[in-house]
CSV table of C-alpha atoms in Angstrom, one decimal:
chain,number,residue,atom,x,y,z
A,18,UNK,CA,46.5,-47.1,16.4
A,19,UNK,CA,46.1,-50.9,15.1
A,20,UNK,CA,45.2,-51.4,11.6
A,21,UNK,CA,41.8,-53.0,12.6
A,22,UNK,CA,41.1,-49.8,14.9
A,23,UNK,CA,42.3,-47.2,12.2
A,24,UNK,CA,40.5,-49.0,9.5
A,25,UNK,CA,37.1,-48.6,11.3
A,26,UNK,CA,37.8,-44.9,12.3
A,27,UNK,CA,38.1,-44.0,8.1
A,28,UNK,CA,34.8,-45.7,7.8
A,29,UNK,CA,33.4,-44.2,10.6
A,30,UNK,CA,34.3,-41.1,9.2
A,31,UNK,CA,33.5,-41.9,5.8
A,32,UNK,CA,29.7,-42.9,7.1
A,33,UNK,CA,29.3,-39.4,8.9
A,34,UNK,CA,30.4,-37.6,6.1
A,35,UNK,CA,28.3,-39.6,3.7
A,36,UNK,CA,25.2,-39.3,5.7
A,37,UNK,CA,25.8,-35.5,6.6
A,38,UNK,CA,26.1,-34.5,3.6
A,39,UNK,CA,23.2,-36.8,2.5
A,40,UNK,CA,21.0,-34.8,5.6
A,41,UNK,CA,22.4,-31.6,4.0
A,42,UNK,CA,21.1,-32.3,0.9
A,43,UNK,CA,17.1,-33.3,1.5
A,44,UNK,CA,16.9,-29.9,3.4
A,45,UNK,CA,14.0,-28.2,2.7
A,46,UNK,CA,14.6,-24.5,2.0
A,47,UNK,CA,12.4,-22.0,0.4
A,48,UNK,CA,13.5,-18.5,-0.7
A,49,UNK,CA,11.5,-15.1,0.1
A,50,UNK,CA,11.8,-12.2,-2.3
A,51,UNK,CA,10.8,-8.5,-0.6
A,52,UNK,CA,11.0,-5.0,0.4
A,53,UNK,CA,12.5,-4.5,4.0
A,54,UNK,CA,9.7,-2.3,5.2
A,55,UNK,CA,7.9,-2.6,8.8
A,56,UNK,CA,5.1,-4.7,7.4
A,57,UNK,CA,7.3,-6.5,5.3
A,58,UNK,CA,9.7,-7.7,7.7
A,59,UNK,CA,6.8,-8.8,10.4
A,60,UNK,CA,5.2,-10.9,7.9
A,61,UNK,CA,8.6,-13.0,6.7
A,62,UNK,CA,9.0,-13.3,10.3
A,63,UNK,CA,5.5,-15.1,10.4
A,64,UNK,CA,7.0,-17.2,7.6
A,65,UNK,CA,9.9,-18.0,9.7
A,66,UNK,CA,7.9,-19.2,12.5
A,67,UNK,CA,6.2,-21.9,10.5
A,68,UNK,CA,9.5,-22.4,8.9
A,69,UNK,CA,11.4,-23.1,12.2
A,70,UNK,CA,7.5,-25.5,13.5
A,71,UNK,CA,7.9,-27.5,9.9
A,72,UNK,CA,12.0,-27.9,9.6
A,73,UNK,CA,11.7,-25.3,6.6
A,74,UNK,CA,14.6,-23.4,6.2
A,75,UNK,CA,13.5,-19.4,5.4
A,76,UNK,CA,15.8,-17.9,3.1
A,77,UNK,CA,15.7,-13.7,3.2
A,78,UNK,CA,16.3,-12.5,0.2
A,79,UNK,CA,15.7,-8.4,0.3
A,80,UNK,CA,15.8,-6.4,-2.4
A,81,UNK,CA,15.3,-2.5,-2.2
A,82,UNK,CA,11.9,-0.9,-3.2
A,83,UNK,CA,13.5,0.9,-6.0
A,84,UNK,CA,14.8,-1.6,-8.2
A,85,UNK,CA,12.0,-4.5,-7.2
A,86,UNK,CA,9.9,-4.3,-9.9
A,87,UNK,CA,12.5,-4.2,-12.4
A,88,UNK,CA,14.3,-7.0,-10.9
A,89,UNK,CA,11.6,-9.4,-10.2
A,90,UNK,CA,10.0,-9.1,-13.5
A,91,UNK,CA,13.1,-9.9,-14.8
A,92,UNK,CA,13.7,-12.7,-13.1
A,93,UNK,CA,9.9,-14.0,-14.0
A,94,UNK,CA,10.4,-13.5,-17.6
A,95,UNK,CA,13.4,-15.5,-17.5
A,96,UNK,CA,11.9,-18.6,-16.1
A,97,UNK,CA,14.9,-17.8,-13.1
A,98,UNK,CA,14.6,-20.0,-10.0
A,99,UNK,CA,15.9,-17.6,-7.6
A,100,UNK,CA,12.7,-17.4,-5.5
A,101,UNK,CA,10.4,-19.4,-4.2
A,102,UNK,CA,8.0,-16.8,-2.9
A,103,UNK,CA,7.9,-13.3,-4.0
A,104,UNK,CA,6.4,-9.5,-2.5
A,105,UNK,CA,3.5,-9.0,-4.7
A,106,UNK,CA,1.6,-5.8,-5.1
A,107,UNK,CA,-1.9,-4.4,-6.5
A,108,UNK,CA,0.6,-1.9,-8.7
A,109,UNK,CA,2.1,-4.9,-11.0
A,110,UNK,CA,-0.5,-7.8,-10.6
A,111,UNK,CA,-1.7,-8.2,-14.2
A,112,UNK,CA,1.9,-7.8,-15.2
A,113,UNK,CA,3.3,-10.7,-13.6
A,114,UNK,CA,-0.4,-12.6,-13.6
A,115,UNK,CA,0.9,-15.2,-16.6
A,116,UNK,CA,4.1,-15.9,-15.0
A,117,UNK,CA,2.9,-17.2,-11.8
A,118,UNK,CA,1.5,-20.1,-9.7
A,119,UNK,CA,-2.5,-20.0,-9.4
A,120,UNK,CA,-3.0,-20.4,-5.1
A,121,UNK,CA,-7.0,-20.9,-5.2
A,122,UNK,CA,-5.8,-24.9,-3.4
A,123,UNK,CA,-4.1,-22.8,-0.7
A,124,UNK,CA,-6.0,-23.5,2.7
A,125,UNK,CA,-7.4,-20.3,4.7
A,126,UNK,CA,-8.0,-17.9,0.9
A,127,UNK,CA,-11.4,-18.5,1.7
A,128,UNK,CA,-11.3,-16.1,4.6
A,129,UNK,CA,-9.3,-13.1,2.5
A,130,UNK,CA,-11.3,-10.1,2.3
A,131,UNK,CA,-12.7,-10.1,-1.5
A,132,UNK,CA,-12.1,-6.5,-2.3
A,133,UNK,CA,-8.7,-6.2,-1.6
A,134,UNK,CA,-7.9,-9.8,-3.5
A,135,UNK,CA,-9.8,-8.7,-6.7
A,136,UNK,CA,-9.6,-11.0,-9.5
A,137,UNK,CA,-9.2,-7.7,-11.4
A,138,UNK,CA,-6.2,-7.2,-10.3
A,139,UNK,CA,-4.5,-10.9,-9.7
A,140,UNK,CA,-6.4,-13.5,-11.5
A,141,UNK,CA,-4.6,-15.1,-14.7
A,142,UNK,CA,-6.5,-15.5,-18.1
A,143,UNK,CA,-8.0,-18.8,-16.6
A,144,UNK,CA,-9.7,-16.5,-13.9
A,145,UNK,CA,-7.3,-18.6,-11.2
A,146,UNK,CA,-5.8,-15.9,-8.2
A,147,UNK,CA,-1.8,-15.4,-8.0
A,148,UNK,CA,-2.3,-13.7,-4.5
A,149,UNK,CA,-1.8,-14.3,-1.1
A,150,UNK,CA,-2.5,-11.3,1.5
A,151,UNK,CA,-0.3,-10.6,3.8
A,152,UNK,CA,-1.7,-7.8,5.6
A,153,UNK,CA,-4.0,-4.5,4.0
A,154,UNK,CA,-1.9,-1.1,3.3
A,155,UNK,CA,-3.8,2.3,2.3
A,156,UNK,CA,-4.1,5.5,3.9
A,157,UNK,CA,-6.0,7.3,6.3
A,158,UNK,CA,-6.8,11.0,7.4
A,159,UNK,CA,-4.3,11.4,10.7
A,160,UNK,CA,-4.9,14.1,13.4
A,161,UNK,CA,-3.6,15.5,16.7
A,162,UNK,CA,-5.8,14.4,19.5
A,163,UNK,CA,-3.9,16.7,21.8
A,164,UNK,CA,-5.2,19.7,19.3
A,165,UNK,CA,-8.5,18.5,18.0
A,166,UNK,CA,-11.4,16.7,20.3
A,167,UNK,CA,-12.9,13.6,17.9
A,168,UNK,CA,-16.1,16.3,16.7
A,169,UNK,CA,-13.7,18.9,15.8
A,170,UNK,CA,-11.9,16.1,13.4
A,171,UNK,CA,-12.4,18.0,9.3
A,172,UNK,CA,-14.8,16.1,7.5
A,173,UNK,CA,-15.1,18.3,4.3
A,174,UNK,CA,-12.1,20.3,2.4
A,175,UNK,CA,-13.7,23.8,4.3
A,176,UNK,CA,-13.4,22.5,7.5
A,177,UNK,CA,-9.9,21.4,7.0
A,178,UNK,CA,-8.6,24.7,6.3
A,179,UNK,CA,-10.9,26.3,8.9
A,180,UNK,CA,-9.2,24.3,11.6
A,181,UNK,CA,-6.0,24.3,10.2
A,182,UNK,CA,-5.7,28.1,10.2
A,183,UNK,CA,-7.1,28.4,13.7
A,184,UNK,CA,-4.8,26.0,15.0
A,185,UNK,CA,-1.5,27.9,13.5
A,186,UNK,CA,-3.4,31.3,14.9
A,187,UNK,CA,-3.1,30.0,18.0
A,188,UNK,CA,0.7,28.8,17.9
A,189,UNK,CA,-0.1,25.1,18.2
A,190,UNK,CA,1.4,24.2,14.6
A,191,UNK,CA,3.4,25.1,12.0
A,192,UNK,CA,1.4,23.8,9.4
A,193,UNK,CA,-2.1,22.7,9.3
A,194,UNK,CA,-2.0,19.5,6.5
A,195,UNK,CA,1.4,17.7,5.4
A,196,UNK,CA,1.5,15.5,2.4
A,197,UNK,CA,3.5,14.2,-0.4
A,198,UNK,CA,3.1,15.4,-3.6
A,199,UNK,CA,6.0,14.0,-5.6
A,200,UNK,CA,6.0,11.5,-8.2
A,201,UNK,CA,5.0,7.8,-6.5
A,202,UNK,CA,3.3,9.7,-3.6
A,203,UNK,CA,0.4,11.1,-5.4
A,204,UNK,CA,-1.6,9.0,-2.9
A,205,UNK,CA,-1.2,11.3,0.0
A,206,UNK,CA,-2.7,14.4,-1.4
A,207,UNK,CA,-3.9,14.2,-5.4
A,208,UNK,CA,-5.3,10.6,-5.0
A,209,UNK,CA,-7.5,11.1,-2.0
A,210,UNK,CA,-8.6,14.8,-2.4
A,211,UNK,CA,-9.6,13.8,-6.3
A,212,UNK,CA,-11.4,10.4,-5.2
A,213,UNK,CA,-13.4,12.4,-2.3
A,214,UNK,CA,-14.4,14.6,-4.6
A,215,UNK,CA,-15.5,12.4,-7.0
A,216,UNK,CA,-13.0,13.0,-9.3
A,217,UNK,CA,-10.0,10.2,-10.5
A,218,UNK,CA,-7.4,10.1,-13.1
A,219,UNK,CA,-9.7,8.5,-16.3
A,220,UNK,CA,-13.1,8.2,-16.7
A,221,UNK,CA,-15.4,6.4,-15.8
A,222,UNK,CA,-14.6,7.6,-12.1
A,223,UNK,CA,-14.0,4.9,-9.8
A,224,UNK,CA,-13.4,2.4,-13.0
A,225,UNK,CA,-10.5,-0.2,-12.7
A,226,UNK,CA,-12.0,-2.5,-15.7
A,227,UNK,CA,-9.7,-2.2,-18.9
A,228,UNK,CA,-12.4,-3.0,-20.8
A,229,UNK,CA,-14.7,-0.3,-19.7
A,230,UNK,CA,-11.7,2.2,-19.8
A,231,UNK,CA,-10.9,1.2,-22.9
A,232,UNK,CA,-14.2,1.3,-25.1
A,233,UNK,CA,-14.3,4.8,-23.0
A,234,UNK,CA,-11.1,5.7,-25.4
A,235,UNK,CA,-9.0,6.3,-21.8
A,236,UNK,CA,-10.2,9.4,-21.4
A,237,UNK,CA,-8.7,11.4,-19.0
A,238,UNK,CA,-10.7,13.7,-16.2
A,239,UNK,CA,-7.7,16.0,-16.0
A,240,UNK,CA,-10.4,18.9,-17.6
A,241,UNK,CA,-13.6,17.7,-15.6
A,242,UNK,CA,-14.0,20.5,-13.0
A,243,UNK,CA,-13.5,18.0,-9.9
A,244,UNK,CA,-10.4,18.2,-11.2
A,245,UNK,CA,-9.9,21.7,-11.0
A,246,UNK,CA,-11.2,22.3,-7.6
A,247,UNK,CA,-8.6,19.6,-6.8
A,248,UNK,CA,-5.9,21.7,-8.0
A,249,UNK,CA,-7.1,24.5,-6.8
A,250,UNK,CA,-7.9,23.4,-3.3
A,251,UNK,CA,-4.0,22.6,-2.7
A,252,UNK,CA,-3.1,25.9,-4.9
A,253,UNK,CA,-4.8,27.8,-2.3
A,254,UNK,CA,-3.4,25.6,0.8
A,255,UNK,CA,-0.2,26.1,-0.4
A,256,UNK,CA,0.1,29.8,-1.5
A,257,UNK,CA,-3.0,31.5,0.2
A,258,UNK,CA,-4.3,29.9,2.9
A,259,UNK,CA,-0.6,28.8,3.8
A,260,UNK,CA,-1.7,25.7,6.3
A,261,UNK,CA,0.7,23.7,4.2
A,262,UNK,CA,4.5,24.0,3.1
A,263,UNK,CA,5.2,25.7,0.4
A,264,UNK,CA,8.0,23.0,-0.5
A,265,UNK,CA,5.2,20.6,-0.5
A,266,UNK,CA,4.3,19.4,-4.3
A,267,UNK,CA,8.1,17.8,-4.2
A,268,UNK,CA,7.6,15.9,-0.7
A,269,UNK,CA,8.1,12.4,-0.4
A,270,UNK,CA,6.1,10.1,2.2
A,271,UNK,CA,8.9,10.0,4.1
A,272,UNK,CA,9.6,14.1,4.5
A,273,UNK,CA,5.7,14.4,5.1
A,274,UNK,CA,5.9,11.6,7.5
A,275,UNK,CA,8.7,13.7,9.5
A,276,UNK,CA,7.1,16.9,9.7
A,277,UNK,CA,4.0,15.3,11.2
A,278,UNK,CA,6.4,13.5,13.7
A,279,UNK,CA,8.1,15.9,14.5
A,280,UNK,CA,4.9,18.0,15.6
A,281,UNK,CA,5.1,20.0,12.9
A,282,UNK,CA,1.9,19.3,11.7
A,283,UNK,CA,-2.0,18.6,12.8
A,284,UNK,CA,-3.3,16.5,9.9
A,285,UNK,CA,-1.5,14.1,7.2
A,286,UNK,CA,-2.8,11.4,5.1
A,287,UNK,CA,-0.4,8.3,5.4
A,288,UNK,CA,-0.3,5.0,5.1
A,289,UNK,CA,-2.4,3.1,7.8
A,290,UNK,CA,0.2,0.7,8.7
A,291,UNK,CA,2.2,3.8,10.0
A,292,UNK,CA,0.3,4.1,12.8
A,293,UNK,CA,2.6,2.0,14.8
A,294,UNK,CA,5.9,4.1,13.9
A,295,UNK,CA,3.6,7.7,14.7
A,296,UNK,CA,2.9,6.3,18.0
A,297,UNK,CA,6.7,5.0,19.1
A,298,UNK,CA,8.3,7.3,21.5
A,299,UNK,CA,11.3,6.5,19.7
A,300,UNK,CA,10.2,8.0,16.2
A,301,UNK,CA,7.7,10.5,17.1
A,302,UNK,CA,7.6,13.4,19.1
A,303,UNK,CA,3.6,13.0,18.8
A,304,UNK,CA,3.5,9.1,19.9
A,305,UNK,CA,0.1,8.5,21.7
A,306,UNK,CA,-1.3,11.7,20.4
A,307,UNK,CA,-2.8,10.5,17.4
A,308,UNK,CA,-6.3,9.3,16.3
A,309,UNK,CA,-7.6,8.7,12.4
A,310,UNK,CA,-11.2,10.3,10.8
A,311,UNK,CA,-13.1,10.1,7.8
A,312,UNK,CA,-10.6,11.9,4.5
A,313,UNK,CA,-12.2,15.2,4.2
A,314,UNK,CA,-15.2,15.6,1.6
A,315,UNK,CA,-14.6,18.2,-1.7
A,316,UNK,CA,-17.5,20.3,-3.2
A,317,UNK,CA,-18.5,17.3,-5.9
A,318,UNK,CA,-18.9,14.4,-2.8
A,319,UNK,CA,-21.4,13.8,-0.3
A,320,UNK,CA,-20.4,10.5,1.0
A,321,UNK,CA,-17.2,9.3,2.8
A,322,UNK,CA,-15.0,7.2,0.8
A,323,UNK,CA,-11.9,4.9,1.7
A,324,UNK,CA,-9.7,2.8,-0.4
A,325,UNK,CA,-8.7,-0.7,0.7
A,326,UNK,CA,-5.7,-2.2,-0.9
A,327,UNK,CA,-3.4,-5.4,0.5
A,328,UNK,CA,0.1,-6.8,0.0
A,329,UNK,CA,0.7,-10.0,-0.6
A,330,UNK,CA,2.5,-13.1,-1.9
A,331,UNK,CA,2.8,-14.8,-4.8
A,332,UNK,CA,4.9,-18.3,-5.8
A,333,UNK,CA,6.5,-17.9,-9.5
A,334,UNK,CA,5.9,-20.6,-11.9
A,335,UNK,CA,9.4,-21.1,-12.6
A,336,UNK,CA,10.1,-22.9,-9.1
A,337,UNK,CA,10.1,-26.0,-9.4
A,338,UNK,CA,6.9,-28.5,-8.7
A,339,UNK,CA,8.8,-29.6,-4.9
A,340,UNK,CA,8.9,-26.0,-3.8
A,341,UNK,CA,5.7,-24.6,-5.3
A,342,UNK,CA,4.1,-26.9,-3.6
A,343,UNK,CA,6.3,-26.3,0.0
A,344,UNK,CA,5.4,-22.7,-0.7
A,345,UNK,CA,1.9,-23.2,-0.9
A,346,UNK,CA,1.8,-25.1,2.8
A,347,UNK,CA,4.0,-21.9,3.9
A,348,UNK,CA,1.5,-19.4,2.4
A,349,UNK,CA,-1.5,-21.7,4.4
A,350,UNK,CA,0.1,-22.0,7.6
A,351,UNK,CA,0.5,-18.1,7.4
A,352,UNK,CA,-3.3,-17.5,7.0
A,353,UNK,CA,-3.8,-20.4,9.5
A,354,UNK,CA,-2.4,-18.9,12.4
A,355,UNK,CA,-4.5,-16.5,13.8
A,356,UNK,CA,-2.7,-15.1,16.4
A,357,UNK,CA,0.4,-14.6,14.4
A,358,UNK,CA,-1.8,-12.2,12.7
A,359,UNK,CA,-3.1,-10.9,15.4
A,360,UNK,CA,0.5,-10.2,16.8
A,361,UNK,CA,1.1,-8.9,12.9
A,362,UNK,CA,-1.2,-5.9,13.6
A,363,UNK,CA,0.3,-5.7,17.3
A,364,UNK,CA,3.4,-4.8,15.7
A,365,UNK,CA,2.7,-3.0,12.0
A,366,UNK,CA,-1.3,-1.3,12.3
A,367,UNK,CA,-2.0,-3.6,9.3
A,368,UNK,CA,-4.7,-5.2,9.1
A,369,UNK,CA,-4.3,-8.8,8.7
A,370,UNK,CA,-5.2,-11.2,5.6
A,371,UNK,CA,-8.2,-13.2,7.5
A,372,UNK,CA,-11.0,-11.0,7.4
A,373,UNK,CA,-12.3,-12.8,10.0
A,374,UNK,CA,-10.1,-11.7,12.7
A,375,UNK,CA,-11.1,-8.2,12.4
A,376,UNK,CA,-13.7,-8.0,14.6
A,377,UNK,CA,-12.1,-10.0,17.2
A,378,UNK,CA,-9.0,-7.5,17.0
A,379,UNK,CA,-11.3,-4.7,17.7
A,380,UNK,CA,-12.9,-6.2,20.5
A,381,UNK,CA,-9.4,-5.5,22.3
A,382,UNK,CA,-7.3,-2.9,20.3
A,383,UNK,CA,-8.9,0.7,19.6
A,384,UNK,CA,-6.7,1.3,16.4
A,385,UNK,CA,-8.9,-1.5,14.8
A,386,UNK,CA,-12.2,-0.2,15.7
A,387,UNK,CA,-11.3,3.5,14.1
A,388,UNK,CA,-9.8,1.7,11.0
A,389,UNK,CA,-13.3,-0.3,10.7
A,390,UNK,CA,-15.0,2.8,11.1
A,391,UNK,CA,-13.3,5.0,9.1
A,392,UNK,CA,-11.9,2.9,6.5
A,393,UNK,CA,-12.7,-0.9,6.2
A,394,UNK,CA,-15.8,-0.6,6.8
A,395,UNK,CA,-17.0,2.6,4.8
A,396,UNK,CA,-19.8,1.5,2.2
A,397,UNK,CA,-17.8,3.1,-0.9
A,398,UNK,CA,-14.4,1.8,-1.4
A,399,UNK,CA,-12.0,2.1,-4.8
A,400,UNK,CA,-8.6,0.6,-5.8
A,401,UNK,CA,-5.9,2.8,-5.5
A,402,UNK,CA,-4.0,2.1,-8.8
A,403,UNK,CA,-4.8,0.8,-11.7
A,404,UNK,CA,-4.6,-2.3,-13.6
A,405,UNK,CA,-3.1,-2.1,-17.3
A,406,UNK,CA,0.7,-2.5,-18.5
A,407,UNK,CA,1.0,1.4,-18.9
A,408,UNK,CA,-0.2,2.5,-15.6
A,409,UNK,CA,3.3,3.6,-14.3
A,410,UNK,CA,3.5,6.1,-17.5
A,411,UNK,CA,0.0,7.2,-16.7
A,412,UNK,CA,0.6,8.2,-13.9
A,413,UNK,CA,3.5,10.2,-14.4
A,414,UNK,CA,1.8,12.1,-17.3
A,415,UNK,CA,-0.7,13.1,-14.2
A,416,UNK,CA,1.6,13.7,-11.6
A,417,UNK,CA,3.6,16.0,-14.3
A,418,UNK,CA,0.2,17.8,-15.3
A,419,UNK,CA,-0.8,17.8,-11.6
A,420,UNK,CA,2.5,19.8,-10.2
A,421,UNK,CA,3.0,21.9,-12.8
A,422,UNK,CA,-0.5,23.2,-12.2
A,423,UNK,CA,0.1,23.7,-8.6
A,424,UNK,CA,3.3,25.2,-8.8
A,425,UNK,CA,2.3,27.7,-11.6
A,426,UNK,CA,-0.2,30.7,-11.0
A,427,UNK,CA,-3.6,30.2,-9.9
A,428,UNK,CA,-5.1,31.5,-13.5
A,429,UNK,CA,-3.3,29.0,-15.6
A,430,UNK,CA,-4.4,25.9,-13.8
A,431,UNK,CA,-7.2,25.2,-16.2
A,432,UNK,CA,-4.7,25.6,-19.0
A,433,UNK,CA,-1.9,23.2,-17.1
A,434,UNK,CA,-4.4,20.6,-16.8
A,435,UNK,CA,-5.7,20.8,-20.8
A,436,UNK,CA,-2.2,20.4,-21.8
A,437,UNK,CA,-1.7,17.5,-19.6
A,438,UNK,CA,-5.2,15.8,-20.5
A,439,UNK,CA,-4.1,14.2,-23.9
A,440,UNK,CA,-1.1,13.0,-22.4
A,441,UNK,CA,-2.6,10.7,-19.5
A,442,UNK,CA,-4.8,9.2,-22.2
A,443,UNK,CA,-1.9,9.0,-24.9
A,444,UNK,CA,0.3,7.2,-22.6
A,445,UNK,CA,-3.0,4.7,-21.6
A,446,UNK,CA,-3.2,4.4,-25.3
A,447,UNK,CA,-0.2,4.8,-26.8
């Protein structure tokens, strides 16, 4: 090679190298922190797909349920740049409020459904949101529709055994209800027996303002008698009525889940969204056998109640003012797209962010119009947590209280759940 024809080969190369590396740099990336979980995973890939329609590079960036908290709070409080967009929850949203980015400017919030988005629960001191929905998550009252017609479906605690004990008199079932009990899974079997009987952890009932709680000195309803005739009622399902298993008050979700999939079981309470994985083939012996109802009335409650909670996003201050700013186009283009939402429910049984779209889904998927009817739109609703720094501790002190009254005898109940009273509202208050 001549010296004029090597010389313009190095700068050739020189100029590609220099410009590639250029293009490399004004990439546009933006980094998703989350819990790989059905719903989860269908809503980053909705990210993805405005990612790859915008030249956004998507960044997944899982991190497993049981360390998330832990590790994202972390990482807020350190002012870390390691996300860009971050799994946010109605568990730890006055936690992290401070340390992130208000998203009222974020196109397509408008349409959010109000309740689920609270400003209870996500707004910052200045009253500004720090959430983006990605799709609603709460639990419903499952059934067999190969063992119960939709007017045999339990609409009271009484009726609920009734049918449960005829059904395992007549071979169809093991077990008539399956639940988790455990620590973390309260929500399965304490949390909506005690809200439909018009019972709840601290008083006022129904009452996620700390103020209110507060002036009411956190007191706890573990010695009201709605909460008795909680304990009592799965007491008696357990050890005398026996339509459910008697390993039951140390269940996870997932061993519940199992035993209802497995055919095990006629009735559960579960989380909506897991609809989809109770009606695959794949995962369920029961797939295309099952329907949702009202959950079953105690002895204090007349009407029907549902809770409505959401998932959701939220950008951390620490990013920097390029990326928030990326992140918030992201976050609209998500809420935006109507039939990635649409296809969002196809694939999970969530519900999707844009309240809008609910009707429309019903007018051509059945699983929406029993959610509507049975959930979303039931007049009373509640909040399935709540919404102070020591909620995690609460609740612990009443799952504690909770279990050892079920596990004990019958006649000490009353006596398990006075012992456990002062400390629900001593770790409120501590």
């Amino acid at each position: 090679m001549n010296t004029f024809k090597k010389g313009a080969a190095i700068a050739a190369a020189a100029f590609a190298l220099c410009t590639g590396g250029a293009a490399h740099a004004q990439e546009k990336e933006l980094r998703i922190g989350f819990q790989p979980n059905p719903i989860q995973n269908a809503a980053v890939d909705l990210l993805e797909k405005w990612g790859k329609a915008n030249g956004v590079k998507i960044t997944r960036v899982p991190n497993s349920y049981g360390v998330y908290l832990e590790k994202m709070t972390s990482a807020l409080t350190s002012g870390s740049d390691q996300f860009d967009v971050i799994w946010h929850n109605d568990d730890w949203g006055q936690l992290w409020a401070h340390m992130l980015e208000p998203v009222n400017d974020v196109k397509g919030i408008e349409n959010v459904d109000p309740f689920a988005s609270a400003g209870i629960i996500f707004d910052n001191a200045d009253g500004k949101t720090t959430f983006v929905p990605m799709a609603h998550t709460f639990g419903v009252f499952f059934y067999r529709t190969d063992l119960v017609k939709p007017g045999e479906v339990p609409t009271t605690w009484d009726e609920l055994v009734t049918v449960s004990k005829r059904l395992q008199a007549e071979n169809k079932v093991k077990y008539g209800f399956v639940g988790s009990m455990s620590m973390n899974n309260s929500w399965n079997t304490w949390f909506w027996s005690m809200w439909a009987n018009n019972c709840d952890v601290l008083a006022p009932t129904y009452e996620r303002s700390n103020a209110v709680l507060k002036q009411n000195g956190w007191k706890s309803k573990m010695t009201d008698q709605c909460m008795r005739e909680v304990a009592e009622f799965w007491w008696d399902n357990i050890n005398t009525h026996k339509i459910s298993p008697k390993g039951m008050p140390a269940y996870d979700r997932n061993e519940a889940n199992a035993i209802f999939t497995s055919g095990n079981a006629a009735f559960t309470v579960s989380d909506s969204s897991n609809w989809g994985s109770f009606d695959d083939p794949a995962k369920s012996k029961v797939a295309g056998k099952v329907g949702i109802g009202f959950l079953p009335k105690g002895p204090s409650r007349k009407e029907y109640i549902a809770w409505n909670d959401a998932w959701g996003w939220a950008i951390p201050k620490s990013a920097s003012p390029e990326r928030k700013a990326l992140a918030k186009q992201m976050l609209s283009g998500m809420l935006l797209d109507e039939q990635g939402q649409i296809e969002l429910f196809a694939k999970t049984g969530a519900p999707p962010p844009n309240k809008k779209l609910w009707d429309k889904i019903a007018e051509v998927n059945p699983k929406m119009v029993e959610l509507k009817e049975h959930s979303l739109d039931v007049p009373t609703q509640i909040h399935g947590g709540y919404y102070f720094e020591a909620w995690p501790a609460v609740h612990k002190a009443f799952s504690d209280a909770a279990i050892k009254a079920v596990v004990g005898k019958r006649e000490d109940i009353p006596k398990a759940l006075a012992e456990g009273a002062p400390l629900v509202t001593q770790a409120a208050n501590p």
